[in-house]
mmCIF file of C-alpha atoms and ligand atoms in Angstrom:
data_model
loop_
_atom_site.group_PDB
_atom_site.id
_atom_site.type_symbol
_atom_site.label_atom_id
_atom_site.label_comp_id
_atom_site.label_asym_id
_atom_site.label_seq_id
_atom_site.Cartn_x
_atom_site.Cartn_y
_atom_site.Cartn_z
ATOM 1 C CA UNK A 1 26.460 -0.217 23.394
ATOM 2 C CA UNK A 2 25.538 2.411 26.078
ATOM 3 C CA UNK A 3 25.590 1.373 29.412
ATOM 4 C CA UNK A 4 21.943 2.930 30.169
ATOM 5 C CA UNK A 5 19.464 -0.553 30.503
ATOM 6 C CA UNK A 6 16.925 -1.636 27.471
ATOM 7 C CA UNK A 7 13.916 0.165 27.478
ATOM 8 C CA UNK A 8 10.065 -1.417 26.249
ATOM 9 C CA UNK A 9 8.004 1.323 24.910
ATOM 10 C CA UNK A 10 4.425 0.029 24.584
ATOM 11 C CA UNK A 11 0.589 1.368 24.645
ATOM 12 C CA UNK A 12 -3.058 -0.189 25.607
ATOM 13 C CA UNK A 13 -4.348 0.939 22.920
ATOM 14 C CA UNK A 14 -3.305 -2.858 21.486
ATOM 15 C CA UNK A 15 -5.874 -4.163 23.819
ATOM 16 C CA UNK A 16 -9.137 -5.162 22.388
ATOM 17 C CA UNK A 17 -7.906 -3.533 19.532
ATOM 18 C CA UNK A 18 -8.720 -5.712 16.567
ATOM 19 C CA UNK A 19 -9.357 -5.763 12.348
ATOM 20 C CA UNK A 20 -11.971 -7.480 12.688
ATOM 21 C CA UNK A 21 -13.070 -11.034 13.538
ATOM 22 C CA UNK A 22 -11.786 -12.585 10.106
ATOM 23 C CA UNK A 23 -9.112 -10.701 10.165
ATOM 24 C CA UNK A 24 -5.499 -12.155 10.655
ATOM 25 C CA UNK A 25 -5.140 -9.590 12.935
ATOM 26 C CA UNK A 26 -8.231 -10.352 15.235
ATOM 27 C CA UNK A 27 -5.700 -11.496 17.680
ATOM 28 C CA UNK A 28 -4.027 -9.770 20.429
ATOM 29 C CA UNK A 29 -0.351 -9.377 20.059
ATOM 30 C CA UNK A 30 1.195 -6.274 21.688
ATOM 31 C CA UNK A 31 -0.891 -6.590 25.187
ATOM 32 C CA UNK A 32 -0.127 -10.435 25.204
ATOM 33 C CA UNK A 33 3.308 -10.028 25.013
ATOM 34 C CA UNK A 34 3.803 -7.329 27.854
ATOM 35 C CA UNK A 35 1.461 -9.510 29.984
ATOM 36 C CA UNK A 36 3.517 -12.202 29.106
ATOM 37 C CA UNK A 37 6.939 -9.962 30.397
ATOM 38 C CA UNK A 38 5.048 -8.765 33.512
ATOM 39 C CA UNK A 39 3.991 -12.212 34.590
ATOM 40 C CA UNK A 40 7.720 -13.076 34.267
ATOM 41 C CA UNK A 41 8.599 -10.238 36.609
ATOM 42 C CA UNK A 42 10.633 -8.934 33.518
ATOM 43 C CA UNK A 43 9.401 -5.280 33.629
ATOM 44 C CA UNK A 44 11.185 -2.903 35.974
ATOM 45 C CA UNK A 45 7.879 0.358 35.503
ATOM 46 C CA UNK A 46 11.179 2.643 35.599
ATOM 47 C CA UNK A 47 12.414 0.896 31.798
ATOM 48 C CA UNK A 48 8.345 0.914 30.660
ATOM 49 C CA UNK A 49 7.428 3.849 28.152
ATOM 50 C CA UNK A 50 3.626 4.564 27.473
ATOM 51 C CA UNK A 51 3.842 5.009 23.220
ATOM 52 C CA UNK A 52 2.842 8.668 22.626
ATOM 53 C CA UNK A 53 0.860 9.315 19.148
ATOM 54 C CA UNK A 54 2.315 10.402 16.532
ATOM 55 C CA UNK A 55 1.267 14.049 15.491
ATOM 56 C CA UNK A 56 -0.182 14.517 12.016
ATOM 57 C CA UNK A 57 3.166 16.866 11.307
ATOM 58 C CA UNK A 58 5.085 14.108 12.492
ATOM 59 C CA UNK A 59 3.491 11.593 10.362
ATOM 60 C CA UNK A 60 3.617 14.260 7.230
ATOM 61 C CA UNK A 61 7.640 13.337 7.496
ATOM 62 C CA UNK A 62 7.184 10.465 5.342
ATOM 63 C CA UNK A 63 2.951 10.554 4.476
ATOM 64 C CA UNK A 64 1.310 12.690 2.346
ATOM 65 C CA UNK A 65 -1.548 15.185 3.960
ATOM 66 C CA UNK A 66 -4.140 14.043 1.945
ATOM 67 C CA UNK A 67 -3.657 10.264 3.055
ATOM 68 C CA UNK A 68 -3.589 11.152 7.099
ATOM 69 C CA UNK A 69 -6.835 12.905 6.599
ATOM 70 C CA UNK A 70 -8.245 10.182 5.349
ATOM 71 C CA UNK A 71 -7.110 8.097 7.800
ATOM 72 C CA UNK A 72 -8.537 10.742 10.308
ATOM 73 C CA UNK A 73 -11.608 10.656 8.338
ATOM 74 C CA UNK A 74 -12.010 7.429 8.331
ATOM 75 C CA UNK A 75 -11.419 6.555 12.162
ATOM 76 C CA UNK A 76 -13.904 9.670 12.704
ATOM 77 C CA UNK A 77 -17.276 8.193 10.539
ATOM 78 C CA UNK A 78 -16.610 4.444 10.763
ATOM 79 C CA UNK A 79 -16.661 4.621 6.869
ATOM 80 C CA UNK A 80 -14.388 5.479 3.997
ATOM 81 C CA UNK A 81 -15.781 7.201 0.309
ATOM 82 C CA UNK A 82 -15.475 5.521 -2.774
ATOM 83 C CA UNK A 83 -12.851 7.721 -3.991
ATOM 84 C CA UNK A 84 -10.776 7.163 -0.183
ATOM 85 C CA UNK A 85 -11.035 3.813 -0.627
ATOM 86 C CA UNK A 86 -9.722 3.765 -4.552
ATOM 87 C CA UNK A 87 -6.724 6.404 -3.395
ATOM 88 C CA UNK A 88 -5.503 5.330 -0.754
ATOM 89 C CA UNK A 89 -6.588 1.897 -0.399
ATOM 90 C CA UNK A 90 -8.705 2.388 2.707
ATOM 91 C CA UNK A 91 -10.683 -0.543 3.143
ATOM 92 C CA UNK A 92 -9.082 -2.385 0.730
ATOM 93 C CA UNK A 93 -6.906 -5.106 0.204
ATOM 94 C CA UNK A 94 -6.628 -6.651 3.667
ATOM 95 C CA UNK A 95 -6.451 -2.993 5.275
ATOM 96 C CA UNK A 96 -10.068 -2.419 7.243
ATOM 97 C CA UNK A 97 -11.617 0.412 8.685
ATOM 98 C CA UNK A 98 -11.817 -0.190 12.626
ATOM 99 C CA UNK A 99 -12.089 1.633 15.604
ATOM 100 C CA UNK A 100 -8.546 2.816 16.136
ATOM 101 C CA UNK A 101 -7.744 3.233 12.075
ATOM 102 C CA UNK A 102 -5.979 6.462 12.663
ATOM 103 C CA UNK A 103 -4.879 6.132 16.117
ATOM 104 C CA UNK A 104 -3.116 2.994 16.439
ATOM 105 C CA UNK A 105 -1.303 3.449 13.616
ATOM 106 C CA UNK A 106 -0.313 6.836 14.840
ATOM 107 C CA UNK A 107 0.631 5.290 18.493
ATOM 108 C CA UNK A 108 2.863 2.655 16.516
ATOM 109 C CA UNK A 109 4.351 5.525 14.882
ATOM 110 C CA UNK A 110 4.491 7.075 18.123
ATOM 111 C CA UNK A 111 6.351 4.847 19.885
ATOM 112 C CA UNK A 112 9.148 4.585 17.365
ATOM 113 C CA UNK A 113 9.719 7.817 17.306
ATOM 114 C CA UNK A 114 9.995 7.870 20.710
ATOM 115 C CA UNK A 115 12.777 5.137 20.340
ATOM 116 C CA UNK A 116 14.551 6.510 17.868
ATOM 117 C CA UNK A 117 14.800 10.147 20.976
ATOM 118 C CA UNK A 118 15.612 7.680 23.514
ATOM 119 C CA UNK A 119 18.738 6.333 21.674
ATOM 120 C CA UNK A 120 19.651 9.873 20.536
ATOM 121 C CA UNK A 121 23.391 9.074 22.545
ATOM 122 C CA UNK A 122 22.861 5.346 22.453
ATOM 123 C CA UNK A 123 20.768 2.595 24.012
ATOM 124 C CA UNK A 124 18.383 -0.022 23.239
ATOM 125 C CA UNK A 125 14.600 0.318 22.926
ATOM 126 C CA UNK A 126 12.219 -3.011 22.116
ATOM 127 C CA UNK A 127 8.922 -1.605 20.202
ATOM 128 C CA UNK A 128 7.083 -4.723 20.016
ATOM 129 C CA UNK A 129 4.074 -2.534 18.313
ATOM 130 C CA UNK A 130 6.293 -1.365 15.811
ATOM 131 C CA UNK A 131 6.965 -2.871 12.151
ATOM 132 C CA UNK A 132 4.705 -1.207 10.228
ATOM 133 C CA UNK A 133 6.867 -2.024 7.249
ATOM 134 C CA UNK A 134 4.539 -2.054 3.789
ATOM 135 C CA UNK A 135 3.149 1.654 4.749
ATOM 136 C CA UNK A 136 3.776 3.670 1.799
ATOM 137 C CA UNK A 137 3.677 7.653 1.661
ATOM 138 C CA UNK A 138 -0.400 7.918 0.250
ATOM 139 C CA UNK A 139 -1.863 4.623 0.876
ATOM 140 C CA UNK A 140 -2.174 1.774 3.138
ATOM 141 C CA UNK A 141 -0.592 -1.275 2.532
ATOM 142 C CA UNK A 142 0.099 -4.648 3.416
ATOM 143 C CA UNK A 143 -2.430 -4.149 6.895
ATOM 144 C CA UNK A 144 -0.250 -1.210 7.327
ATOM 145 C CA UNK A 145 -1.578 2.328 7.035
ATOM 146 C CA UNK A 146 1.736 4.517 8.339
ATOM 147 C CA UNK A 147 5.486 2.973 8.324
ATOM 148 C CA UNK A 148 6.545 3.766 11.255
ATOM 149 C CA UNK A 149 10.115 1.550 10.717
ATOM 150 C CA UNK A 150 10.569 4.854 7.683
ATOM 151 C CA UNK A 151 9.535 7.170 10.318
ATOM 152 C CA UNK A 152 12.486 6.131 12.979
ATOM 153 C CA UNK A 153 14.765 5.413 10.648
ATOM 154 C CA UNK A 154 14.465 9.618 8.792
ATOM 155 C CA UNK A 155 14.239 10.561 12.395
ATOM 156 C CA UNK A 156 17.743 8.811 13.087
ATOM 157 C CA UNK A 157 18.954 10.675 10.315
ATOM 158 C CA UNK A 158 17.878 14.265 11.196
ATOM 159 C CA UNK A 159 19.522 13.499 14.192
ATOM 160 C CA UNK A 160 22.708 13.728 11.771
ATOM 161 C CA UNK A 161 23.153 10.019 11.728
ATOM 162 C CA UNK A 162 24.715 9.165 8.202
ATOM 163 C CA UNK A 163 24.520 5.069 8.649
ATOM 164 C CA UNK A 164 21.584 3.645 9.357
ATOM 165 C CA UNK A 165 21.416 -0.452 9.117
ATOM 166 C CA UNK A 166 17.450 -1.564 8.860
ATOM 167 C CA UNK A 167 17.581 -5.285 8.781
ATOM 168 C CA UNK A 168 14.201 -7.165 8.501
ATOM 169 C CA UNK A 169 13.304 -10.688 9.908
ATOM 170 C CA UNK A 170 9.348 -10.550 8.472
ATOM 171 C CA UNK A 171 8.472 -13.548 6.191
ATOM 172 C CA UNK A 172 6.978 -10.701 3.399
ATOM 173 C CA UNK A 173 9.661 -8.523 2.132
ATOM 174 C CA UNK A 174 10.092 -5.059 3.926
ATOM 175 C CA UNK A 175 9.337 -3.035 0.722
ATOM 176 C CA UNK A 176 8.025 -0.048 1.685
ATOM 177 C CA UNK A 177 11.200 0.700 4.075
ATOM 178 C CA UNK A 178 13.378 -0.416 1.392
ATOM 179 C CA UNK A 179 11.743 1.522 -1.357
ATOM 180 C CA UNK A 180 11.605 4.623 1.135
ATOM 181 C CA UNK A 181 15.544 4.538 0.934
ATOM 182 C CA UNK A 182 15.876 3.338 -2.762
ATOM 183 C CA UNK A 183 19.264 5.251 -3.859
ATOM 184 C CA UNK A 184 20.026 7.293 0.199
ATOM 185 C CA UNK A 185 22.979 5.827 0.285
ATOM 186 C CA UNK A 186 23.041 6.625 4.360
ATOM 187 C CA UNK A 187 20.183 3.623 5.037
ATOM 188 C CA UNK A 188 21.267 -0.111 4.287
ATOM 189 C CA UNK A 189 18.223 -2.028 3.840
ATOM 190 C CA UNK A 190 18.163 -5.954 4.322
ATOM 191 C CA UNK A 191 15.443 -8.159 3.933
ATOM 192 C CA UNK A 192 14.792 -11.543 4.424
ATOM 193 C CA UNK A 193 11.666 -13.388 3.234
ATOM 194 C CA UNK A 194 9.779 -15.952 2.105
ATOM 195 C CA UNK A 195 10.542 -15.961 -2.169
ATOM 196 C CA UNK A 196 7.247 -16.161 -3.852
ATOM 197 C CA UNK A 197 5.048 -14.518 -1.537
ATOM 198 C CA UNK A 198 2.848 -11.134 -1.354
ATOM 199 C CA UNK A 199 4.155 -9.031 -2.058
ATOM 200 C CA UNK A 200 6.343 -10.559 -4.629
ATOM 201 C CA UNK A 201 9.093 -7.848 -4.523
ATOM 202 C CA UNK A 202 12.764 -8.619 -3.188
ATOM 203 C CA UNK A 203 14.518 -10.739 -5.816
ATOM 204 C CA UNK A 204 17.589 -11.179 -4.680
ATOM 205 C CA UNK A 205 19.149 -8.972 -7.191
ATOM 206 C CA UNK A 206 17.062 -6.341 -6.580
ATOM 207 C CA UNK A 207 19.342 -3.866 -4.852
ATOM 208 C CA UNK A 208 16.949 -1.014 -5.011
ATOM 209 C CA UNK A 209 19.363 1.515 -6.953
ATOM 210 C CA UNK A 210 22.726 0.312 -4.606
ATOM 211 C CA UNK A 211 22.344 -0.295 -1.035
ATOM 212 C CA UNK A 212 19.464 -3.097 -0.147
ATOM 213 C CA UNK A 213 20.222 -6.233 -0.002
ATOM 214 C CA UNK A 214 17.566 -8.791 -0.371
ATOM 215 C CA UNK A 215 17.666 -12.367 0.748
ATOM 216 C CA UNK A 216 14.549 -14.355 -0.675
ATOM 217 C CA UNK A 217 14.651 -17.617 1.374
ATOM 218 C CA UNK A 218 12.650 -20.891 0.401
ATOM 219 C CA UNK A 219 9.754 -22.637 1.949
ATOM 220 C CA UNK A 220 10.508 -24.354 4.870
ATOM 221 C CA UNK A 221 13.640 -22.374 6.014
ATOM 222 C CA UNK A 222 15.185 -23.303 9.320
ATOM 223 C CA UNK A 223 17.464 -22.678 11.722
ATOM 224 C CA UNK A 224 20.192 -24.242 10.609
ATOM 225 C CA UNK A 225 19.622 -21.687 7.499
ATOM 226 C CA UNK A 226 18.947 -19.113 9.056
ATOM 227 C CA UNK A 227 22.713 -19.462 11.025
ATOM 228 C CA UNK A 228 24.455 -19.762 8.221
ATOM 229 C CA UNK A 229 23.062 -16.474 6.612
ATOM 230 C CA UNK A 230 23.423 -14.789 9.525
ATOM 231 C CA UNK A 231 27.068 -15.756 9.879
ATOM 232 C CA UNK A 232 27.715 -15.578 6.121
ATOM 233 C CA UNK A 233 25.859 -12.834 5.111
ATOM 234 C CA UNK A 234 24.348 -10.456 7.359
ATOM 235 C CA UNK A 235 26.734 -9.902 10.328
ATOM 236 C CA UNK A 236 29.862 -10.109 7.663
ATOM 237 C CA UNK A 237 28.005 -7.057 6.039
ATOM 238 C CA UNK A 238 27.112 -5.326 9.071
ATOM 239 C CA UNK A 239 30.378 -5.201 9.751
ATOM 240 C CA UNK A 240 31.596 -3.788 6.417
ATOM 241 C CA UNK A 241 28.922 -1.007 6.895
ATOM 242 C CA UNK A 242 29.523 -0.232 10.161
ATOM 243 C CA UNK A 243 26.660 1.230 10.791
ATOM 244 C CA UNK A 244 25.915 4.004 13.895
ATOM 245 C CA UNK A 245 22.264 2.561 14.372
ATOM 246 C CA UNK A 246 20.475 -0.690 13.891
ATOM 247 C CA UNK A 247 16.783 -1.322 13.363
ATOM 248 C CA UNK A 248 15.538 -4.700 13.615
ATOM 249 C CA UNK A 249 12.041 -5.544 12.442
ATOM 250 C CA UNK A 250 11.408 -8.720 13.737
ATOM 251 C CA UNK A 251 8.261 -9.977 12.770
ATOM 252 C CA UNK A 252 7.422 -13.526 14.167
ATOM 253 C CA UNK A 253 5.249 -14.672 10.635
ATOM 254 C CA UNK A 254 8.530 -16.180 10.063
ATOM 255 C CA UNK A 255 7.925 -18.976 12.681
ATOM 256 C CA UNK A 256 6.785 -22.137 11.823
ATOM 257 C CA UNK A 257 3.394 -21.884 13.468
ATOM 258 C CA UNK A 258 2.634 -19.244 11.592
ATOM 259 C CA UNK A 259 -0.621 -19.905 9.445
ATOM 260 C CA UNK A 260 0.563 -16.774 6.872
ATOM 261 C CA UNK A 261 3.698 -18.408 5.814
ATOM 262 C CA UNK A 262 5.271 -21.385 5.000
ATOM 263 C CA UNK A 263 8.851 -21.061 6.843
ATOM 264 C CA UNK A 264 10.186 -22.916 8.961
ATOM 265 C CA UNK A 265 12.207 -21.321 12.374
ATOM 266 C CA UNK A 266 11.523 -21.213 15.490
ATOM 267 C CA UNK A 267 11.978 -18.050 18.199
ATOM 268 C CA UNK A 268 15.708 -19.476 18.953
ATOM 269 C CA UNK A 269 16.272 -18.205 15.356
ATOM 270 C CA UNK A 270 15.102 -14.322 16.448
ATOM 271 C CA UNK A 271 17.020 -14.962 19.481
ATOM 272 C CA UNK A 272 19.957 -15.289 17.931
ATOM 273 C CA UNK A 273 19.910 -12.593 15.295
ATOM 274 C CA UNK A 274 19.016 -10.405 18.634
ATOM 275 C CA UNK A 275 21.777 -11.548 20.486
ATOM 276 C CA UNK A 276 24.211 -11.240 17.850
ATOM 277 C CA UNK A 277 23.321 -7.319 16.712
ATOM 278 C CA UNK A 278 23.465 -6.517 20.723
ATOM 279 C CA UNK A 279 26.991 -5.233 20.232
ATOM 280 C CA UNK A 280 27.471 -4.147 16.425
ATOM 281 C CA UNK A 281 26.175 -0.624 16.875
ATOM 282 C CA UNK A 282 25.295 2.192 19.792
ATOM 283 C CA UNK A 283 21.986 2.200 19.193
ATOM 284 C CA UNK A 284 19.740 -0.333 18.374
ATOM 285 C CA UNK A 285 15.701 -0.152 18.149
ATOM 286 C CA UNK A 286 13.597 -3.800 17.863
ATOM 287 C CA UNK A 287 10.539 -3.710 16.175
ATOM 288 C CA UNK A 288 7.323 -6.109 16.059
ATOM 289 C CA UNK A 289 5.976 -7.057 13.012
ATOM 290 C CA UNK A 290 4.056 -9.201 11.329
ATOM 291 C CA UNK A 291 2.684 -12.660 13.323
ATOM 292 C CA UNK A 292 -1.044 -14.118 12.509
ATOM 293 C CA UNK A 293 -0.256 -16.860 15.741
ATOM 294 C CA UNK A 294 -0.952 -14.913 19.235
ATOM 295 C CA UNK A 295 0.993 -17.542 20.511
ATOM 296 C CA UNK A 296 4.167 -17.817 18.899
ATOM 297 C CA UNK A 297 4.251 -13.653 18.640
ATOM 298 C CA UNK A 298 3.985 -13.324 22.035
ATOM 299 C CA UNK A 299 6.592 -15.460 22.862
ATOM 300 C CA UNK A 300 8.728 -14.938 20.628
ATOM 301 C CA UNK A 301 8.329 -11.258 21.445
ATOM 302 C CA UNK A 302 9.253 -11.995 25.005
ATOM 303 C CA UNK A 303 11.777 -13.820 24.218
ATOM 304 C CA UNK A 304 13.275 -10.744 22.224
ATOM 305 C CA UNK A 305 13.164 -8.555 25.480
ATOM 306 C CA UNK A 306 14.520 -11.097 27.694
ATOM 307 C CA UNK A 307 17.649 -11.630 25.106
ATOM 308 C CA UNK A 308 17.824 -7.681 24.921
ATOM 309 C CA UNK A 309 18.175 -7.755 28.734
ATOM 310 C CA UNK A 310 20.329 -10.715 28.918
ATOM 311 C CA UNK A 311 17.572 -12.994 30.842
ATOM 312 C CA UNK A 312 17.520 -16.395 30.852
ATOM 313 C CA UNK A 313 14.136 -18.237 29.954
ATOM 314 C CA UNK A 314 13.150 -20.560 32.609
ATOM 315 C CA UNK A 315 12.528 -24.042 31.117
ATOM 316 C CA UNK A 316 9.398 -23.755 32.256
ATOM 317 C CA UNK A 317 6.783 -21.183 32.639
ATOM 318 C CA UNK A 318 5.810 -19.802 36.202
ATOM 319 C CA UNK A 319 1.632 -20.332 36.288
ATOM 320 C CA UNK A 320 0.880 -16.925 36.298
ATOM 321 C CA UNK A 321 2.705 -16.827 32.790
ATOM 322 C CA UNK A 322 1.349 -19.914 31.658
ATOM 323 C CA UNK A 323 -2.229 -18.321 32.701
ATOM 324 C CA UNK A 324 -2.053 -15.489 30.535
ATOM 325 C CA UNK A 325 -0.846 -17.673 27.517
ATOM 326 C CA UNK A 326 -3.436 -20.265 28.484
ATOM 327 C CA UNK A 327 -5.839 -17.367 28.364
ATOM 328 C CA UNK A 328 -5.997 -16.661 24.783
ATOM 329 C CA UNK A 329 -8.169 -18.362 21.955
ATOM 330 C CA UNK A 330 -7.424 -18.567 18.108
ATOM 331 C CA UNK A 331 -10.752 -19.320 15.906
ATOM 332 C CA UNK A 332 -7.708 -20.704 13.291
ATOM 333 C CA UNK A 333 -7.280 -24.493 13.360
ATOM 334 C CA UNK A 334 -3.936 -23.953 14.735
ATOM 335 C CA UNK A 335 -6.456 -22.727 17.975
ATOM 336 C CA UNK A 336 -7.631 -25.853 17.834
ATOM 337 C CA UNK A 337 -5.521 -27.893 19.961
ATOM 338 C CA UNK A 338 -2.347 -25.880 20.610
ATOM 339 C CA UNK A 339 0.297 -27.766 21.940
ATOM 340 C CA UNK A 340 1.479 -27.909 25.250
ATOM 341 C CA UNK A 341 4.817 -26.299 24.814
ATOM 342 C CA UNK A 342 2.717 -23.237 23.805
ATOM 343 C CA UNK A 343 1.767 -22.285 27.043
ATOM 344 C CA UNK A 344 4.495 -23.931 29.325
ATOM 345 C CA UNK A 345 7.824 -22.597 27.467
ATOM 346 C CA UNK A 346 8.950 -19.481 25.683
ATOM 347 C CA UNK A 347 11.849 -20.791 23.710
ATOM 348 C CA UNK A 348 10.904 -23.118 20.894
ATOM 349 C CA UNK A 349 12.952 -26.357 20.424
ATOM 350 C CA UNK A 350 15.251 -25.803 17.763
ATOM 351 C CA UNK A 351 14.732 -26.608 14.341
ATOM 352 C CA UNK A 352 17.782 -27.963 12.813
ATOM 353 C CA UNK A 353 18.295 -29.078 8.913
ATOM 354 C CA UNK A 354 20.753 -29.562 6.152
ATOM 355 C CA UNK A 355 21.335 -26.047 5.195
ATOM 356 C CA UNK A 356 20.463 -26.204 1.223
ATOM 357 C CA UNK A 357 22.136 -24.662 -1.765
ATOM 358 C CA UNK A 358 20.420 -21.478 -1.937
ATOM 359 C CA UNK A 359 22.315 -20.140 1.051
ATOM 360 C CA UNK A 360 25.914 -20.043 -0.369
ATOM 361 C CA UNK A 361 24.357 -18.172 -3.274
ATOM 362 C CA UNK A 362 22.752 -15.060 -1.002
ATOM 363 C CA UNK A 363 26.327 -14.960 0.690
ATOM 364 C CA UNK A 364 27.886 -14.225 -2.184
ATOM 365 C CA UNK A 365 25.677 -12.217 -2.926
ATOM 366 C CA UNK A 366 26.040 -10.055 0.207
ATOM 367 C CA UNK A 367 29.777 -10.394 -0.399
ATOM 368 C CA UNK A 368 29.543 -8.806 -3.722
ATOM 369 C CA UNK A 369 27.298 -5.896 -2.435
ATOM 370 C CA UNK A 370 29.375 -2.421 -2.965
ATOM 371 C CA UNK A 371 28.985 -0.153 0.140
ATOM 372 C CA UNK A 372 29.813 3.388 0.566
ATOM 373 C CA UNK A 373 33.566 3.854 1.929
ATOM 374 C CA UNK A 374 33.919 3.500 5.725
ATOM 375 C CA UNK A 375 34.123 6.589 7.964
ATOM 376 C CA UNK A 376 37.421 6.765 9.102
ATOM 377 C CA UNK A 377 38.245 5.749 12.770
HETATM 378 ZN ZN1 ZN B 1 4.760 -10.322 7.409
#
């Protein structure tokens, strides 16, 4: 890894920023977390980039024209057509028209972009608002409208890159990055996710014409599960591939507390896979992602820059900290009565298990997964 220190490219346009009050995404995510790292005294202003928006030609790299007009069009009158909303799924299916519809998206996009420049020789950038990964090419997905994980990843490449490793922590299958890549043999695509869920792609044999490699995990997945993957599957093939660049989407629905899915980890699970990809490629981007609990994402998130910096969590919070986590309200019944730990820790308690059959069957899967022939040293 490059010697240059991690860099957290972020934007305000997360605050007050919302889909709407029933929305899972009502809650604040992005701006919690980077209070969160301020409070901690965790944010040298030198290693803080502002996101920058995407430009409509960037954004044409992967989306069609039509669809970003809409987009604009839609942000611009508060209101999508009939025909807008059939085409490109504009408010529809879980994917609103708000305030920022265009421009958020486009600062997500934005700020990956910028990551993907900022590692051009090496390095390590955290994009917490990044993660984006169900946006296809002419419609909105999955309450995402661009992907801007496709976006860094084809910009990695027209840097000349050849081996691009996207590996994706969300509890909903990372389709639209994998599908992006289905048969470019230059972008390994690995998924792990709850099986069963929206949006019921990613069966494990589903290799997506040769290089993705999906890893459906069951309800209740823990930590203990989640290590043994990592160790038997996922770092093993890393290592095969060998790959120049990492992406890591690492959305936080995957926690326990989340009220979207039904696994099981907690954050010293994203820790870990953080920890351990630190030193398995020059350049390595983190993405956000999904996360419907403003409390786990934003500590989880922290806890992702801290491990990226190599920062120990204090056992507990410092009250300035514990004020901005105590600061936030959640109209789910997890809001209810949050427990304590949520406001006076960052790193979860571990949760530990018998690690159940299904986990020696992904490994071999992985192990059976044909990759393109190394470069040669
Ligand atoms: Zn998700």
């Amino acid at each position: 890894m490059s010697g240059t220190p991690p860099i957290l490219v972020g934007s305000e346009i997360y605050r007050r920023s919302t889909y709407g009050p029933k929305h899972p995404l009502a809650i604040p995510r992005v701006s919690t977390t980077l209070d969160l790292i301020r409070a901690l005294g965790w944010l040298d202003p030198a290693r803080y980039r502002d996101s920058p928006m995407a430009s409509v030609a960037q954004l044409a790299r992967f989306h069609d024209p039509d669809y970003i007009a809409a987009l604009q069009r839609a942000e611009a009158t508060q209101q999508v057509s009939a025909e807008d909303r059939a085409r490109f799924r504009i408010g529809a299916d879980g994917n609103p028209v708000y305030r920022e519809v265009f421009r958020r998206p486009a600062t997500s996009a934005g700020g990956v972009l910028l990551a993907a420049e900022l590692t051009r020789e090496g390095g390590v950038v955290h994009v917490p608002g990044g993660g984006t990964h169900h946006g296809r090419p002419d419609r909105a997905s999955g309450f995402c409208y661009v992907n801007d994980a496709v976006l860094g990843l084809l910009a990695w490449l027209d840097q000349g890159l050849t081996r691009l490793l996207y590996l994706d922590l969300d509890a909903h299958h990372g389709d639209g990055v994998q599908d992006a890549f289905h048969d470019d043999p230059r972008v390994l695509t690995v998924s792990v996710h709850e099986a069963g869920r929206w949006p019921f792609t990613g069966a494990a044999e589903d290799h997506a014409g040769g290089l993705a490699l999906n890893l459906p995990v069951p309800a209740g997945f823990h930590d203990a599960e989640m290590r043994a993957l990592r160790e038997g599957a996922i770092l093993p093939l890393i290592r095969r591939f060998r790959p120049e660049a990492i992406m890591l989407q690492c959305g936080a629905d995957a926690l326990e507390e989340d009220p979207l899915s039904r696994l099981a980890l907690s954050n010293n699970a994203h820790r870990d896979m953080v920890a351990a990809l630190k030193g398995l490629a020059p350049r390595l981007i983190v993405l956000g992602g999904g996360g419907y609990n403003p409390w786990s994402v934003a500590r989880c998130w922290a806890l992702v820059w801290a491990e990226l910096n190599g920062l120990a969590p204090p056992v507990e919070l410092p009250a300035a900290a514990q004020a901005v986590l105590r600061g936030l309200r959640f109209h789910r019944a997890a809001g209810r009565n949050p427990p304590e730990h949520w406001f006076t820790t960052l790193l979860d308690a571990p949760r530990e298990g018998a690690v159940r059959p299904f986990v020696a069957e992904l490994v071999a899967r992985a192990e059976g997964l044909p990759l393109p022939p190394a470069p040669v040293a």
